[in-house]
Amino acid sequence: MNRDLTVDDLVFAGIALASGLLAAFALRILLRWLGGHADRTRWTGDDVIVHALRAVVPWAAVVGGAAGAAAVLPLTRTVQHTTNQVLTVLLIFVATVSVARVVTGLVRTVTQSRSGVAGSATIFVNITRILVLAIGFLVVLQTLGISIAPLLTALGVGGLAVALALQDTLANLFAGIHILASKTVQPGDYIKLSSGEEGYVEDINWRQTTIRNLSNNLIVLPNGQLAQANMTNFMRPEEQLTILVQVGVAYDSDLEHVERVTNEVIAETMTEVEGAVPDHEPIIRFHTFGDSRIGFTVILGVGEFSDQYRIKHEFIKRLHKRYRAEGIRIPAPARTVALQQGSVGIPQQRTGEIEPGGLSPARFD
């Protein structure tokens, strides 16, 4: 436009800008109200969506108001085009960030629901975020009139060089994806490696797996090493497991009485101790005539791996107390060691004579 700026232009531009701001304020209040309703639902995905919309929708209203104000003002074609491009890029940027939040939030929700733990597999979250931001960046370049075909070609050639330089990093990346996709290990699982490391899997990211052992220390392993290791997962196919407690009683014990008393202690422990399995059927198996006792195994059910220590602790205390009350003896191991008689020669030291200049060397018989 070549006409001069008038008061009416400023009034209409101000109205358009004020309308955008007012709409943004109203939409923010509406989305806050929707967020309150979303908090009361069981599905966490609606919380993620509403949170992302609260960031993008008010900004879209402001950008719309600014675009309306720019359309009313008598700007030259070049200034008008530049203003529209700036506003469009701003809107694409906000939309891209919001979409990245929504998608990564949904991915995090899915990983949490499948693993059943508070930790999350950040490898999927990070890959998703990078992909969404990269797509948004390409859209911005296309909007600005920059051809992305040469850029994609250069990225393809450069990606090959980067892949050759980062073989170990990419190996760990794909190993982590394979571990999670195969569901052999998930965050929250208790695992034990053949090399001795064991603990709860805290997280699996693009390069490494973090394990927290029972002493609350962190063990960091490259994903490639974890994928190649011999491993026991104590959480799969289910969290509940059985533990063995070895017990022994004297030979003069009534085994029927021993079995009945032990079953009662097992049932009491399974019912009253946290982490035990109340519906676990008591199992006792006599198996050994030992040197001083008849040995048997008690099989207990526990809810998950770390519960076994507390359950063993309580079971042994209660069983020992009950055996004492019932007169059931747990004999201590007794071993007889025979010593062969013989003479033991002890060397005697003979006093040496003092020679000039020092002591004479000691001589022995």
PDB file of N, CA, C and O in Angstrom, residues 66-92:
ATOM      1  N   ALA A  66      -2.006 -10.335  15.929  1.00  0.00           N
ATOM      2  CA  ALA A  66      -0.923  -9.559  15.314  1.00  0.00           C
ATOM      3  C   ALA A  66      -1.016  -9.597  13.793  1.00  0.00           C
ATOM      4  O   ALA A  66      -0.773  -8.581  13.114  1.00  0.00           O
ATOM      5  N   ALA A  67      -1.388 -10.754  13.226  1.00  0.00           N
ATOM      6  CA  ALA A  67      -1.551 -10.842  11.773  1.00  0.00           C
ATOM      7  C   ALA A  67      -2.710  -9.963  11.293  1.00  0.00           C
ATOM      8  O   ALA A  67      -2.621  -9.297  10.242  1.00  0.00           O
ATOM      9  N   GLY A  68      -3.804  -9.929  12.061  1.00  0.00           N
ATOM     10  CA  GLY A  68      -4.921  -9.051  11.704  1.00  0.00           C
ATOM     11  C   GLY A  68      -4.532  -7.589  11.762  1.00  0.00           C
ATOM     12  O   GLY A  68      -4.926  -6.790  10.890  1.00  0.00           O
ATOM     13  N   ALA A  69      -3.753  -7.222  12.783  1.00  0.00           N
ATOM     14  CA  ALA A  69      -3.300  -5.835  12.887  1.00  0.00           C
ATOM     15  C   ALA A  69      -2.381  -5.471  11.731  1.00  0.00           C
ATOM     16  O   ALA A  69      -2.459  -4.353  11.181  1.00  0.00           O
ATOM     17  N   ALA A  70      -1.504  -6.407  11.336  1.00  0.00           N
ATOM     18  CA  ALA A  70      -0.612  -6.130  10.208  1.00  0.00           C
ATOM     19  C   ALA A  70      -1.384  -5.998   8.899  1.00  0.00           C
ATOM     20  O   ALA A  70      -1.006  -5.214   8.016  1.00  0.00           O
ATOM     21  N   ALA A  71      -2.473  -6.764   8.761  1.00  0.00           N
ATOM     22  CA  ALA A  71      -3.271  -6.680   7.534  1.00  0.00           C
ATOM     23  C   ALA A  71      -4.017  -5.355   7.434  1.00  0.00           C
ATOM     24  O   ALA A  71      -4.270  -4.845   6.337  1.00  0.00           O
ATOM     25  N   VAL A  72      -4.372  -4.759   8.571  1.00  0.00           N
ATOM     26  CA  VAL A  72      -5.119  -3.495   8.565  1.00  0.00           C
ATOM     27  C   VAL A  72      -4.199  -2.325   8.251  1.00  0.00           C
ATOM     28  O   VAL A  72      -4.582  -1.374   7.549  1.00  0.00           O
ATOM     29  N   LEU A  73      -2.977  -2.367   8.744  1.00  0.00           N
ATOM     30  CA  LEU A  73      -2.061  -1.237   8.570  1.00  0.00           C
ATOM     31  C   LEU A  73      -1.619  -1.115   7.103  1.00  0.00           C
ATOM     32  O   LEU A  73      -1.483  -2.131   6.410  1.00  0.00           O
ATOM     33  N   PRO A  74      -1.385   0.120   6.643  1.00  0.00           N
ATOM     34  CA  PRO A  74      -0.952   0.344   5.253  1.00  0.00           C
ATOM     35  C   PRO A  74       0.541   0.067   5.094  1.00  0.00           C
ATOM     36  O   PRO A  74       1.358   0.987   4.933  1.00  0.00           O
ATOM     37  N   LEU A  75       0.908  -1.220   5.119  1.00  0.00           N
ATOM     38  CA  LEU A  75       2.302  -1.605   4.988  1.00  0.00           C
ATOM     39  C   LEU A  75       2.635  -1.890   3.531  1.00  0.00           C
ATOM     40  O   LEU A  75       1.771  -2.251   2.725  1.00  0.00           O
ATOM     41  N   THR A  76       3.905  -1.720   3.190  1.00  0.00           N
ATOM     42  CA  THR A  76       4.337  -2.070   1.851  1.00  0.00           C
ATOM     43  C   THR A  76       4.287  -3.590   1.670  1.00  0.00           C
ATOM     44  O   THR A  76       4.220  -4.350   2.641  1.00  0.00           O
ATOM     45  N   ARG A  77       4.354  -4.041   0.445  1.00  0.00           N
ATOM     46  CA  ARG A  77       4.247  -5.469   0.167  1.00  0.00           C
ATOM     47  C   ARG A  77       5.416  -6.232   0.786  1.00  0.00           C
ATOM     48  O   ARG A  77       5.229  -7.335   1.334  1.00  0.00           O
ATOM     49  N   THR A  78       6.582  -5.637   0.750  1.00  0.00           N
ATOM     50  CA  THR A  78       7.751  -6.321   1.317  1.00  0.00           C
ATOM     51  C   THR A  78       7.622  -6.448   2.831  1.00  0.00           C
ATOM     52  O   THR A  78       7.863  -7.524   3.415  1.00  0.00           O
ATOM     53  N   VAL A  79       7.238  -5.351   3.490  1.00  0.00           N
ATOM     54  CA  VAL A  79       7.081  -5.390   4.945  1.00  0.00           C
ATOM     55  C   VAL A  79       5.956  -6.338   5.332  1.00  0.00           C
ATOM     56  O   VAL A  79       6.057  -7.098   6.314  1.00  0.00           O
ATOM     57  N   GLN A  80       4.862  -6.325   4.581  1.00  0.00           N
ATOM     58  CA  GLN A  80       3.742  -7.218   4.864  1.00  0.00           C
ATOM     59  C   GLN A  80       4.174  -8.683   4.746  1.00  0.00           C
ATOM     60  O   GLN A  80       3.834  -9.521   5.595  1.00  0.00           O
ATOM     61  N   HIS A  81       4.932  -8.978   3.688  1.00  0.00           N
ATOM     62  CA  HIS A  81       5.396 -10.361   3.484  1.00  0.00           C
ATOM     63  C   HIS A  81       6.349 -10.795   4.602  1.00  0.00           C
ATOM     64  O   HIS A  81       6.245 -11.921   5.123  1.00  0.00           O
ATOM     65  N   THR A  82       7.257  -9.882   4.967  1.00  0.00           N
ATOM     66  CA  THR A  82       8.189 -10.216   6.046  1.00  0.00           C
ATOM     67  C   THR A  82       7.468 -10.430   7.365  1.00  0.00           C
ATOM     68  O   THR A  82       7.772 -11.364   8.125  1.00  0.00           O
ATOM     69  N   THR A  83       6.487  -9.558   7.651  1.00  0.00           N
ATOM     70  CA  THR A  83       5.721  -9.695   8.897  1.00  0.00           C
ATOM     71  C   THR A  83       4.972 -11.012   8.921  1.00  0.00           C
ATOM     72  O   THR A  83       4.953 -11.722   9.952  1.00  0.00           O
ATOM     73  N   ASN A  84       4.343 -11.378   7.821  1.00  0.00           N
ATOM     74  CA  ASN A  84       3.603 -12.644   7.775  1.00  0.00           C
ATOM     75  C   ASN A  84       4.540 -13.837   7.958  1.00  0.00           C
ATOM     76  O   ASN A  84       4.188 -14.817   8.632  1.00  0.00           O
ATOM     77  N   GLN A  85       5.729 -13.763   7.356  1.00  0.00           N
ATOM     78  CA  GLN A  85       6.676 -14.864   7.518  1.00  0.00           C
ATOM     79  C   GLN A  85       7.138 -15.010   8.963  1.00  0.00           C
ATOM     80  O   GLN A  85       7.228 -16.126   9.497  1.00  0.00           O
ATOM     81  N   VAL A  86       7.426 -13.853   9.608  1.00  0.00           N
ATOM     82  CA  VAL A  86       7.866 -13.895  11.004  1.00  0.00           C
ATOM     83  C   VAL A  86       6.776 -14.492  11.890  1.00  0.00           C
ATOM     84  O   VAL A  86       7.037 -15.351  12.752  1.00  0.00           O
ATOM     85  N   LEU A  87       5.542 -14.057  11.697  1.00  0.00           N
ATOM     86  CA  LEU A  87       4.440 -14.580  12.502  1.00  0.00           C
ATOM     87  C   LEU A  87       4.206 -16.057  12.223  1.00  0.00           C
ATOM     88  O   LEU A  87       3.915 -16.841  13.144  1.00  0.00           O
ATOM     89  N   THR A  88       4.322 -16.447  10.966  1.00  0.00           N
ATOM     90  CA  THR A  88       4.139 -17.860  10.621  1.00  0.00           C
ATOM     91  C   THR A  88       5.219 -18.731  11.244  1.00  0.00           C
ATOM     92  O   THR A  88       4.942 -19.816  11.788  1.00  0.00           O
ATOM     93  N   VAL A  89       6.460 -18.272  11.182  1.00  0.00           N
ATOM     94  CA  VAL A  89       7.556 -19.028  11.790  1.00  0.00           C
ATOM     95  C   VAL A  89       7.358 -19.146  13.294  1.00  0.00           C
ATOM     96  O   VAL A  89       7.577 -20.215  13.885  1.00  0.00           O
ATOM     97  N   LEU A  90       6.931 -18.043  13.917  1.00  0.00           N
ATOM     98  CA  LEU A  90       6.661 -18.090  15.359  1.00  0.00           C
ATOM     99  C   LEU A  90       5.570 -19.096  15.687  1.00  0.00           C
ATOM    100  O   LEU A  90       5.684 -19.879  16.642  1.00  0.00           O
ATOM    101  N   LEU A  91       4.506 -19.091  14.885  1.00  0.00           N
ATOM    102  CA  LEU A  91       3.408 -20.029  15.127  1.00  0.00           C
ATOM    103  C   LEU A  91       3.861 -21.468  14.900  1.00  0.00           C
ATOM    104  O   LEU A  91       3.506 -22.372  15.683  1.00  0.00           O
ATOM    105  N   ILE A  92       4.663 -21.721  13.872  1.00  0.00           N
ATOM    106  CA  ILE A  92       5.168 -23.079  13.614  1.00  0.00           C
ATOM    107  C   ILE A  92       6.076 -23.531  14.753  1.00  0.00           C
ATOM    108  O   ILE A  92       6.016 -24.701  15.193  1.00  0.00           O
TER     109      ILE A  92
END
